[in-house]
XYZ file of C-alpha atoms in Angstrom:
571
model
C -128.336 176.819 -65.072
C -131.128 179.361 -64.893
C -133.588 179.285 -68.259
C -136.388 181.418 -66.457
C -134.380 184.535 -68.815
C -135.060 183.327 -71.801
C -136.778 185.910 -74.188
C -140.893 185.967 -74.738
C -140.289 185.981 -78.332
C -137.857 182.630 -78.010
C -140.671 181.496 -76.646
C -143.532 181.744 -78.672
C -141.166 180.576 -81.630
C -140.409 177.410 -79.585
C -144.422 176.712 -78.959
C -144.870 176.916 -82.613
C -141.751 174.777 -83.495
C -142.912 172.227 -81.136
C -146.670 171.860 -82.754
C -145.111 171.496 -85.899
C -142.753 168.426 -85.112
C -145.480 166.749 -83.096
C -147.370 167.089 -86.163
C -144.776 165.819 -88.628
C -143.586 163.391 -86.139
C -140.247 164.338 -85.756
C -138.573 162.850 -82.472
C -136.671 165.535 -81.211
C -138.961 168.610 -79.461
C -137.730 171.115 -78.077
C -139.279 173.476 -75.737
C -138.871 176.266 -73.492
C -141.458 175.095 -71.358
C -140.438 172.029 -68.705
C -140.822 168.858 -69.327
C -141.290 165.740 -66.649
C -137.620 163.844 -66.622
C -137.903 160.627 -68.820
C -138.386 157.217 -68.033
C -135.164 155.761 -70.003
C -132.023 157.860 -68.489
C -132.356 156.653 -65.114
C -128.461 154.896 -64.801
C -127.491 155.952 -67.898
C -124.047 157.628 -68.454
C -125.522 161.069 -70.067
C -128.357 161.127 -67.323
C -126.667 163.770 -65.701
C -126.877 166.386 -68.608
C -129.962 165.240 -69.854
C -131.838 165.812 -66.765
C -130.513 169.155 -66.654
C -131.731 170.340 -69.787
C -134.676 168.170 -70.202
C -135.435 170.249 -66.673
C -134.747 173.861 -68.436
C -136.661 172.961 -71.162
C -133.867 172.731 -73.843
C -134.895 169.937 -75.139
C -137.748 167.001 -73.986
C -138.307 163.511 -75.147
C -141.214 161.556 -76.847
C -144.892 161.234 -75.799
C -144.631 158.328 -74.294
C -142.245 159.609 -71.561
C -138.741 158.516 -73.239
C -136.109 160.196 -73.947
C -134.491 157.308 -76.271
C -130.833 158.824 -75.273
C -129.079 156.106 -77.659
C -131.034 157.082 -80.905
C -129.388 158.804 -83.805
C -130.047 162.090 -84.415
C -130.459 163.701 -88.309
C -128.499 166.942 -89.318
C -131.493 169.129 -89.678
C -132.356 167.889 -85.749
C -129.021 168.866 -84.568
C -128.962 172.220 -86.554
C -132.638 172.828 -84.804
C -130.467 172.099 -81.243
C -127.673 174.076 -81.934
C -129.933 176.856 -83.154
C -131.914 177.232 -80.225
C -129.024 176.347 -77.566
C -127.091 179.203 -79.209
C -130.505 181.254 -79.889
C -129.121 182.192 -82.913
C -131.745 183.886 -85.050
C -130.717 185.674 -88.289
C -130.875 183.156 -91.881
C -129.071 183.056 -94.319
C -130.232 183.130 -98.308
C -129.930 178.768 -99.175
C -131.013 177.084 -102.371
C -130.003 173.521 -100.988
C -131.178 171.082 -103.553
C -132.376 169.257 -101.001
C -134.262 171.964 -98.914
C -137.644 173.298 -99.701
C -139.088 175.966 -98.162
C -141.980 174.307 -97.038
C -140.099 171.245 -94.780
C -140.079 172.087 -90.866
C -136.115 172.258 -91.264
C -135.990 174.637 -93.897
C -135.712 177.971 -91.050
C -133.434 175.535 -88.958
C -130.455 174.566 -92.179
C -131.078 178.977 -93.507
C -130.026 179.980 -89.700
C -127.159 177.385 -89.526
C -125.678 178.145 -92.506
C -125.460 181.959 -91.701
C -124.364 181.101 -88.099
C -121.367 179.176 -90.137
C -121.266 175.955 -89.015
C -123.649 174.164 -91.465
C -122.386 174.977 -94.868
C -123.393 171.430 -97.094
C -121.940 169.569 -99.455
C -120.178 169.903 -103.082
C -123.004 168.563 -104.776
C -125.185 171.427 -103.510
C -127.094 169.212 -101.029
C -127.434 169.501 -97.127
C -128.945 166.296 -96.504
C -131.123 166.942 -93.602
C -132.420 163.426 -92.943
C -129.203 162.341 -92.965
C -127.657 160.958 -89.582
C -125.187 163.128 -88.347
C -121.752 161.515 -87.542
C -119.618 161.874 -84.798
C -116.999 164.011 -87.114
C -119.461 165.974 -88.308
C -120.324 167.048 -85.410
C -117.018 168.113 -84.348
C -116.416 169.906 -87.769
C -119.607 172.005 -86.713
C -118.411 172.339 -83.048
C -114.882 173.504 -84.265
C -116.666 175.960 -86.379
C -118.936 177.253 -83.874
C -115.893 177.845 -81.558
C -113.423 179.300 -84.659
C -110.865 176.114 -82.935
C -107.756 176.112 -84.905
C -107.202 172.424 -86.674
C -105.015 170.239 -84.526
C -104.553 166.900 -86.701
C -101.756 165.816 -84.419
C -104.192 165.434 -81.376
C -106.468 162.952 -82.915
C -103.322 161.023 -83.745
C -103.741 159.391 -80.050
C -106.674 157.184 -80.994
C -106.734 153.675 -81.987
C -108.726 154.550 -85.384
C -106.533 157.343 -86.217
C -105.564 155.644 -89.825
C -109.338 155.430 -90.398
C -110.067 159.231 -89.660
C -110.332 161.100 -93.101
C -108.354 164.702 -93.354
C -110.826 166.683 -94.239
C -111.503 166.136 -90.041
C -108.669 164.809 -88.208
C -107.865 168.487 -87.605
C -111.316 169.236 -86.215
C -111.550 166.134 -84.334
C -108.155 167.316 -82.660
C -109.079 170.427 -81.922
C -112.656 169.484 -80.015
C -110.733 167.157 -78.303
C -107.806 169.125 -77.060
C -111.020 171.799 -76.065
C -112.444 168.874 -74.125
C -115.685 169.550 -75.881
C -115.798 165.634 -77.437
C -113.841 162.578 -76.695
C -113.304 158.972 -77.535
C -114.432 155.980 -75.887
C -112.788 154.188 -73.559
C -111.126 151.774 -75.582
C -109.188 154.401 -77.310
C -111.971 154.841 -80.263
C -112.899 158.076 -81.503
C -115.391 156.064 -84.344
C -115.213 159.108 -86.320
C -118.201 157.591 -89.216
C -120.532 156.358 -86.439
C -123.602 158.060 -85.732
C -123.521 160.402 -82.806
C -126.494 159.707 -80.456
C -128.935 162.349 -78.904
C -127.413 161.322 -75.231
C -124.041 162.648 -77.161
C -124.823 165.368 -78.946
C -126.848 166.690 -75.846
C -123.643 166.231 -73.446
C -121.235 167.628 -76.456
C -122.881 171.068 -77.078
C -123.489 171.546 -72.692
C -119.636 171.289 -72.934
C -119.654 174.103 -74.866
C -121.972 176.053 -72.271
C -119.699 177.144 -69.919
C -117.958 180.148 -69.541
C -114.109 179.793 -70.591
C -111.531 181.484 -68.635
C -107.631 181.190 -69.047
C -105.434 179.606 -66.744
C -103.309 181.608 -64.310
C -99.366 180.466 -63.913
C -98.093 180.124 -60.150
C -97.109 183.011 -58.995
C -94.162 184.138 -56.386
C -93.691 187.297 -54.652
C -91.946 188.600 -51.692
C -93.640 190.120 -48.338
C -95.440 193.518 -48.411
C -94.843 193.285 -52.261
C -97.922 193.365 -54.632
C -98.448 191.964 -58.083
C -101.616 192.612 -60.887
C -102.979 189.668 -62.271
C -105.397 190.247 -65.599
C -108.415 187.825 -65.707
C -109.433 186.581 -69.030
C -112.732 185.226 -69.843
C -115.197 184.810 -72.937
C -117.497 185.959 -72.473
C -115.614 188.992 -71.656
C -118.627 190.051 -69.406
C -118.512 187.158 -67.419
C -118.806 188.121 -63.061
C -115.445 187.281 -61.700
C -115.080 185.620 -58.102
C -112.141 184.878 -56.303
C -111.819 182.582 -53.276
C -108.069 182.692 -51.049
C -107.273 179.561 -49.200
C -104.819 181.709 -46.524
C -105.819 185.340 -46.233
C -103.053 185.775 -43.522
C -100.363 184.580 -45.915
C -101.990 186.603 -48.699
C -104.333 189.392 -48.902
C -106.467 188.809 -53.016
C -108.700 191.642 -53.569
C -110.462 191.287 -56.468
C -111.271 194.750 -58.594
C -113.191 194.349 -62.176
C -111.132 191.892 -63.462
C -108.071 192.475 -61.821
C -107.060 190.670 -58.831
C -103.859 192.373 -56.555
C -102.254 189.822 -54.648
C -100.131 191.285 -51.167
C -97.670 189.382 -49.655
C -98.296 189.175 -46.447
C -96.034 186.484 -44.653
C -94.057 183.249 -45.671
C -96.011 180.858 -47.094
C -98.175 179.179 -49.649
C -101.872 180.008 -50.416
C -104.348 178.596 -53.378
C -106.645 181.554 -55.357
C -109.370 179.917 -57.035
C -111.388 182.052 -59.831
C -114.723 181.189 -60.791
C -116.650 182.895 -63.431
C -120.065 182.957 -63.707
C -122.452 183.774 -67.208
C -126.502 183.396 -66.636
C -127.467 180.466 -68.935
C -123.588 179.026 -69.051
C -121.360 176.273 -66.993
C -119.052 178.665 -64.341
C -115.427 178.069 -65.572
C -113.215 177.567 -62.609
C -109.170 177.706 -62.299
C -106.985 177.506 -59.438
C -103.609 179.234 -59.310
C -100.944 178.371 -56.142
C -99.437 181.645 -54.559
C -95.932 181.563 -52.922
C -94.774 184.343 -50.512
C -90.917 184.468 -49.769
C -88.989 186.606 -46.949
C -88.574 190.237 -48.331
C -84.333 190.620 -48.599
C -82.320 193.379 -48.987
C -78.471 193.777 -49.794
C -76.283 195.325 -47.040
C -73.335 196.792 -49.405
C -69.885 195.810 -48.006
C -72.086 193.447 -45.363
C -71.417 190.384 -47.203
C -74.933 189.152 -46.827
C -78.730 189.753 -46.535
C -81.018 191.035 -44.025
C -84.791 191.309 -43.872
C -86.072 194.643 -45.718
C -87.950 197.185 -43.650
C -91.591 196.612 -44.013
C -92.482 200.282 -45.508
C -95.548 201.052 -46.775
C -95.918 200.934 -51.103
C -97.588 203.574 -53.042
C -99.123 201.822 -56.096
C -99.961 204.166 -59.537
C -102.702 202.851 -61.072
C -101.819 203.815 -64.756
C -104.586 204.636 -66.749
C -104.226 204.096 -70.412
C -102.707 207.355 -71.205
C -99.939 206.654 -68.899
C -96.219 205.892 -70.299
C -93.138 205.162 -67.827
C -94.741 207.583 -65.283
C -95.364 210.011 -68.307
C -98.778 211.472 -68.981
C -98.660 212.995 -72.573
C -101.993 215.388 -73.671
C -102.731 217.366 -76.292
C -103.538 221.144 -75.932
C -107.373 220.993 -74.657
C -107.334 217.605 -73.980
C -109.285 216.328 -70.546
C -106.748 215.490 -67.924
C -107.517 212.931 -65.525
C -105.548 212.030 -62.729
C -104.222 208.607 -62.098
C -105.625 206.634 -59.396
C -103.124 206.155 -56.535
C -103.341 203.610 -53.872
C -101.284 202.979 -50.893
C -100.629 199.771 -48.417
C -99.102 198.740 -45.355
C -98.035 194.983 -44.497
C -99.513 195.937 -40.590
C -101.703 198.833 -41.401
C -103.576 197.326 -44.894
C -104.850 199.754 -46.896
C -104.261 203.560 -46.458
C -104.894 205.068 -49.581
C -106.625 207.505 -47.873
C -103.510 208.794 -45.627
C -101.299 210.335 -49.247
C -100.518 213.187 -49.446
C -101.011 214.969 -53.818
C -99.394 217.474 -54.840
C -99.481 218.984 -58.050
C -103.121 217.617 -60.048
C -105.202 220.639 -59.288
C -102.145 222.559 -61.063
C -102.424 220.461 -64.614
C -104.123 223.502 -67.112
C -104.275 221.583 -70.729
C -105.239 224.785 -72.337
C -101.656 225.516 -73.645
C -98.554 223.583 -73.719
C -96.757 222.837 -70.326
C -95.483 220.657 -67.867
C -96.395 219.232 -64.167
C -95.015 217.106 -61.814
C -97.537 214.903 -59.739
C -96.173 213.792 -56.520
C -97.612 211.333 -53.758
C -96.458 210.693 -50.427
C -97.711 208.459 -47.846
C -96.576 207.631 -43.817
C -97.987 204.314 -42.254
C -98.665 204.288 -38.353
C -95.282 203.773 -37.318
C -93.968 206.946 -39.263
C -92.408 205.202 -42.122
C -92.472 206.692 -45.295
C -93.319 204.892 -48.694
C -90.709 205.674 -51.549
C -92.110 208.810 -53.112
C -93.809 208.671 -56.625
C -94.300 211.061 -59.006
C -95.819 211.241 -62.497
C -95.030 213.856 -64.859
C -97.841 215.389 -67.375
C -96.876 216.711 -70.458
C -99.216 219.237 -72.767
C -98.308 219.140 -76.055
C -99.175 221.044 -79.018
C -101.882 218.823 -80.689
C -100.841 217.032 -84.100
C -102.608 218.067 -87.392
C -102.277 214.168 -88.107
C -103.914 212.921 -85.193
C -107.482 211.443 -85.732
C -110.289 210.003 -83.884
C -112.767 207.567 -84.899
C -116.145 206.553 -82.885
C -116.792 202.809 -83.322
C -119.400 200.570 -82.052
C -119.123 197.168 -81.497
C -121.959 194.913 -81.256
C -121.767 191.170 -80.366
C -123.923 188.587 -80.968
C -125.648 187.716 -77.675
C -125.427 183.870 -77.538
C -122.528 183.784 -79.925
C -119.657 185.905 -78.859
C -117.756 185.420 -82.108
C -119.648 187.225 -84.260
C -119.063 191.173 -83.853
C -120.901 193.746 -85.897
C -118.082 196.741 -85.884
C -119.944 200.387 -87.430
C -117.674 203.501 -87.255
C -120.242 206.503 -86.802
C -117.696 209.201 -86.928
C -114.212 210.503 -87.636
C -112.005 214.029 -88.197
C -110.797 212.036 -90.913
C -111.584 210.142 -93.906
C -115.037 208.867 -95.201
C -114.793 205.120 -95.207
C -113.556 201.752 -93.443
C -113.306 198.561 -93.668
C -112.235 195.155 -91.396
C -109.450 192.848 -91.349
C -110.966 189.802 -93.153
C -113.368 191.426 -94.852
C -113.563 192.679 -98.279
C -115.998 195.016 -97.963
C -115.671 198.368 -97.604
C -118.013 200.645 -95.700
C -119.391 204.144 -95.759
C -119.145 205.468 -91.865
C -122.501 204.976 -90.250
C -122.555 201.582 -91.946
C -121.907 198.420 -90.707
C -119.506 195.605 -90.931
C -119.942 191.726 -89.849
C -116.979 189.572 -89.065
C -116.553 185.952 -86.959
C -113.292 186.178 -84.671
C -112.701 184.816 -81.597
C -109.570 186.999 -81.066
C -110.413 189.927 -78.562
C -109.459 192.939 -81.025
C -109.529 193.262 -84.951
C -107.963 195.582 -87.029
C -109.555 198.591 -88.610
C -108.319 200.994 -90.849
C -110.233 204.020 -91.814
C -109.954 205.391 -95.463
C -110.081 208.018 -97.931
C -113.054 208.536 -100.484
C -110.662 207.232 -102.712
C -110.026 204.041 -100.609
C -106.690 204.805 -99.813
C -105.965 203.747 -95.886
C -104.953 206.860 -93.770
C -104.523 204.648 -90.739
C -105.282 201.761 -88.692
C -106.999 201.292 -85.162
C -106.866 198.009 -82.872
C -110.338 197.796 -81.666
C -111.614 195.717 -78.496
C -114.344 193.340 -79.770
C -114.198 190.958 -76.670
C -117.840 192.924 -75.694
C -121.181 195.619 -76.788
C -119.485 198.900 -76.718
C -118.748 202.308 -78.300
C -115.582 203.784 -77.536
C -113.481 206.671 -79.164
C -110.164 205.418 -81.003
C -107.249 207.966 -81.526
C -104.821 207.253 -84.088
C -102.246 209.005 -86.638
C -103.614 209.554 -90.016
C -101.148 208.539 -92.951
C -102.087 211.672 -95.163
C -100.856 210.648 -98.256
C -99.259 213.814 -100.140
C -100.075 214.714 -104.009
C -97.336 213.633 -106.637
C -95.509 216.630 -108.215
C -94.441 216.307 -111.593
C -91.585 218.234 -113.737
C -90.775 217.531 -117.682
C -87.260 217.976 -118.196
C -86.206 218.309 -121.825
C -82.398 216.924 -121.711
C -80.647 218.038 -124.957
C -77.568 216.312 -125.707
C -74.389 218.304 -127.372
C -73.839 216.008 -130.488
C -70.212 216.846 -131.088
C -69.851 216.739 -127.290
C -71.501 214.443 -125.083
C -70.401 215.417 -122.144
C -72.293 218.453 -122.417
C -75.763 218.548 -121.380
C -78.446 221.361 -121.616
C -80.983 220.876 -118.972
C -84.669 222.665 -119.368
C -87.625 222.002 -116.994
C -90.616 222.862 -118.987
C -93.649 222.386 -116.520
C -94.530 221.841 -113.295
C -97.238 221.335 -110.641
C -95.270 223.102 -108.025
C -92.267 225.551 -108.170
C -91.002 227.921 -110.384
C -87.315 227.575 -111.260
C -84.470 225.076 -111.277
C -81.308 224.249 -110.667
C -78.643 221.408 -111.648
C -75.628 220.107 -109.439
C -72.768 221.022 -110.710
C -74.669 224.444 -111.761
C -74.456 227.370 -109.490
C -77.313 229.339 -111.721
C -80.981 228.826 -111.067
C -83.371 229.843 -113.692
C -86.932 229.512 -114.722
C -89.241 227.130 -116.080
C -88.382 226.475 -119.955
C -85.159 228.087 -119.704
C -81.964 225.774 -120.648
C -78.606 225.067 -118.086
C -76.014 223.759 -119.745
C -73.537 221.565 -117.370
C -70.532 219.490 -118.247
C -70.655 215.962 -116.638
C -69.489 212.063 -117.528
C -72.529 211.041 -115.362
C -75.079 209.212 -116.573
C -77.713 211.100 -114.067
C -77.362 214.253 -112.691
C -79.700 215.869 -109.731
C -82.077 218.439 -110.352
C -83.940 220.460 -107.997
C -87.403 222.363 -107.918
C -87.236 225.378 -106.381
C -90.313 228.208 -105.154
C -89.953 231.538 -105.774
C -88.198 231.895 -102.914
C -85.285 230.011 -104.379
C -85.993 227.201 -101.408
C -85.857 223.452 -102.715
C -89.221 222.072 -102.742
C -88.300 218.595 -104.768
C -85.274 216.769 -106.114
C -85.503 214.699 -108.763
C -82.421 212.150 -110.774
C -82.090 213.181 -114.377
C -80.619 210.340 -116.921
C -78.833 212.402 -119.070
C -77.698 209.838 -121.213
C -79.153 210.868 -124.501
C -81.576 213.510 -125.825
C -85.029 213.153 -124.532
C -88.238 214.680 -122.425
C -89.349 212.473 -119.715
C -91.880 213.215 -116.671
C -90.090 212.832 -113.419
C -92.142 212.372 -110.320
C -90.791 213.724 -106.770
């Protein structure tokens, strides 16, 4: 890895940290600056990672030229090494028992504990001089990483009945990450105290760019299939290397590589992805090209499918099942179209468009889009078209401007701020509380690549809910339907019971916050507001309806009409 990026103000802060431990005497230093390798890790197991960062200046060893890789390390130490491998910088408010603003490790324990991963114990200490155990450490990693518990993998040790639960489930899940593991007799030693050989090899683990695994994949020849590349960080540069670019031709485009079969065979695609300061992340996925066949009806067999050239629509996000839908005004931009040929490669620039410069959003309409291509031996591609629709736009439909910023050395902390909407006044964040005026902003630790955020009234009241992309920095516009919740009418209907006959009723609606008159089934009169309709029913309800002055029903609302009374009825 490259430290020669790492910020002037990191910098100076590290200078100043590293006076004040060589004046307290605290054994671990660390440092921007380089240090000379140390005399102790020559042959040792860890010498590999410690040479590496002792040579980017992540950390250095003692005065006399040691690195002591087998020491212990305290809790405030590894905080200060997790703090500055991370470079996280903002604290958090602690009143630690145990903690005094004046002790070196007081900046160290406030920044850990806002970063998450440090939060101390019930008794309302920290205990900074305190070794730091191996399952500590993997509580703290699991935090760091937002790992889901996995008890059931640290089941596999030989000390698995000695593991308390309060970790097992961390243990498992920085094992099954392949951040920590046991020894090689089947130990985890989950009490024992980690060393500074360990804890330096443990947190490089975590330096490396992750990317997910890609299944096999099988297509035909002079077909094409889209495969998404997922990293985190999301920014991380892509690479792609094909082991047989005449059995398959991998072009690699953002973060999408299109894979064309090209003949029979097998070929290997390895990704690499690369982050300045991280470990590349590397996987390998096998590729296996089979004979294009087509059925010959009333043949009884197969035979090898014309190799024609394929038109490829590269839906944008607006794009449905070949549909474009737009409101009136709305920007139209036309999909992008490529084209290939199994002997000709790419000629995307040979189709033939029809219809795009005829698309006019400024009232409602329809268009066809058509594209047509011919390859050097005159064949034809199957013809594609894509329809756009203009559509009258909906009073419900919303926007909201949101800005996502993400911490820069710890891509599981977003900051989400909606600046602006045509709706509503307020928002707030799944897993958060809080609610938010717009122009404010939210924090929240995920490591899933979208959240959920729903934008509400001044009363609080959610008029609708956006799935925003947190896996990187950006501002982006996010359309949605607003739930406009509509006022409660009320009526108070008066029912007055015949006491000789109770199977007549006498109906009056006395107020309202809509409408003017009423009717009742069973009535074929409508009258107004405080007047009575008498009806004749066994029922124990009867229906009555609100109507405008127009006589049109506006409301309906079920009566009981069991006994005399004046209720409020809501509709």
């Amino acid at each position: 890895m490259n430290c020669n990026v790492r910020k002037t103000k990191k910098i100076a802060a590290l200078v100043v940290l590293s006076v004040l431990v060589v004046a307290l005497g605290i054994p671990i230093v660390f440092s921007y600056a380089q240090s000379p390798a140390a005399s102790d890790i020559e042959g040792h197991w860890a010498s590999k990672e410690i040479s590496s960062w002792v040579e980017q200046g992540l950390v250095k060893g003692y005065p006399n030229g040691t690195f002591r890789p087998d020491n212990s390390i305290t809790r405030a130490e590894f905080a200060a090494l997790v703090n500055r491998t991370f470079e996280f910088e903002e604290m958090a408010a602690i009143s630690f028992s145990d903690v005094n603003q004046t002790d070196w490790y007081y900046v160290e324990i406030a920044k850990a504990n806002r970063a998450g991963y440090l939060v101390g114990y019930k008794d309302g200490t920290v205990r900074p001089k305190a070794y730091v155990t191996r399952q500590e450490v993997a509580t703290m990693i699991a935090r760091l990483k937002s790992l889901e518990e996995d008890a059931s993998e640290a089941s596999s040790f030989a000390d698995s009945a000695s593991i308390p639960e309060w970790s097992k489930g961390f243990i498992g899940a920085v094992v099954k990450a392949k951040y920590m593991k046991g020894y090689p007799n089947g130990y985890f030693r989950p009490a024992e105290n980690i060393t500074r050989a360990e804890s330096v090899v443990a947190l490089n683990n975590l330096l490396a760019v992750e990317i997910e695994s890609i299944s096999e994949q099988s297509i035909e020849v002079n077909a094409s299939t889209k495969i998404n590349v997922k990293t985190a960080p999301a920014d991380a540069v892509i690479s792609i290397q094909n082991s047989d670019d005449k059995v398959i031709r991998a072009v690699l485009s953002s973060a999408v590589i299109e894979l064309k079969g090209l003949k029979e065979g097998n070929a290997t695609i390895t990704v690499t992805a690369q982050k300045e300061g991280l470990l590349n992340g590397v996987t390998t996925f096998n590729v296996e090209v089979k004979k294009a066949i087509v059925l010959i009806s009333g043949g009884g067999g197969y035979i090898p499918q014309n190799n024609k050239p394929v038109i490829t629509v590269v839906e944008p996000d607006e794009v449905n099942d070949g549909i474009i839908t737009l409101t009136v005004g709305a920007e139209f931009v036309a999909p992008t179209v490529t084209a290939s040929d199994a002997e000709d490669g790419d000629i995307t620039d040979r189709i033939v468009k029809t219809g795009e410069d005829d698309v006019d959003t400024s009232e409602i309409g329809e268009y066809i889009l058509t594209y047509n291509v011919k390859d050097s031996r005159n064949l034809a591609a199957d013809e594609r078209k894509v329809i756009v629709k203009v559509v009258e736009a909906d009073e419900n439909n919303a926007s909201a401007n949101i800005t996502v910023d993400v911490a820069e050395a710890m891509d599981v902390f977003k900051r989400i701020t909606v600046n602006s909407s045509t709706v509503g006044a307020k928002f707030k964040v799944e897993g958060s509380t809080l609610v938010k005026a717009f122009g404010e902003s939210i924090d929240t630790m995920t490591s899933e690549a979208s959240v959920e955020v729903s934008i509400l009234d001044e009363d609080e009241n959610v008029l609708g809910t956006i799935t925003v992309d947190v896996s990187s920095d950006s501002t982006a516009d996010y359309g949605f339907t607003a739930q406009i919740v509509e006022p409660v009418e009320t009526v108070n209907i008066t029912v007055d019971v015949a006491e000789a006959m109770p199977m007549f009723k006498s109906i009056t609606v006395n107020s309202s916050t809509v409408g003017t008159r009423f009717k009742v089934e069973g009535s074929t009169l409508d009258k107004q507001f405080g007047e009575p309709i008498v009806v004749n029913t066994s029922e124990d309800t009867v229906e009555v309806s609100i109507l405008d002055e127009d006589d049109s029903v506006v409301g309906t609302v079920t009566v009981e009409v069991g006994s005399d009374g004046t209720t409020d009825y809501e509709f």
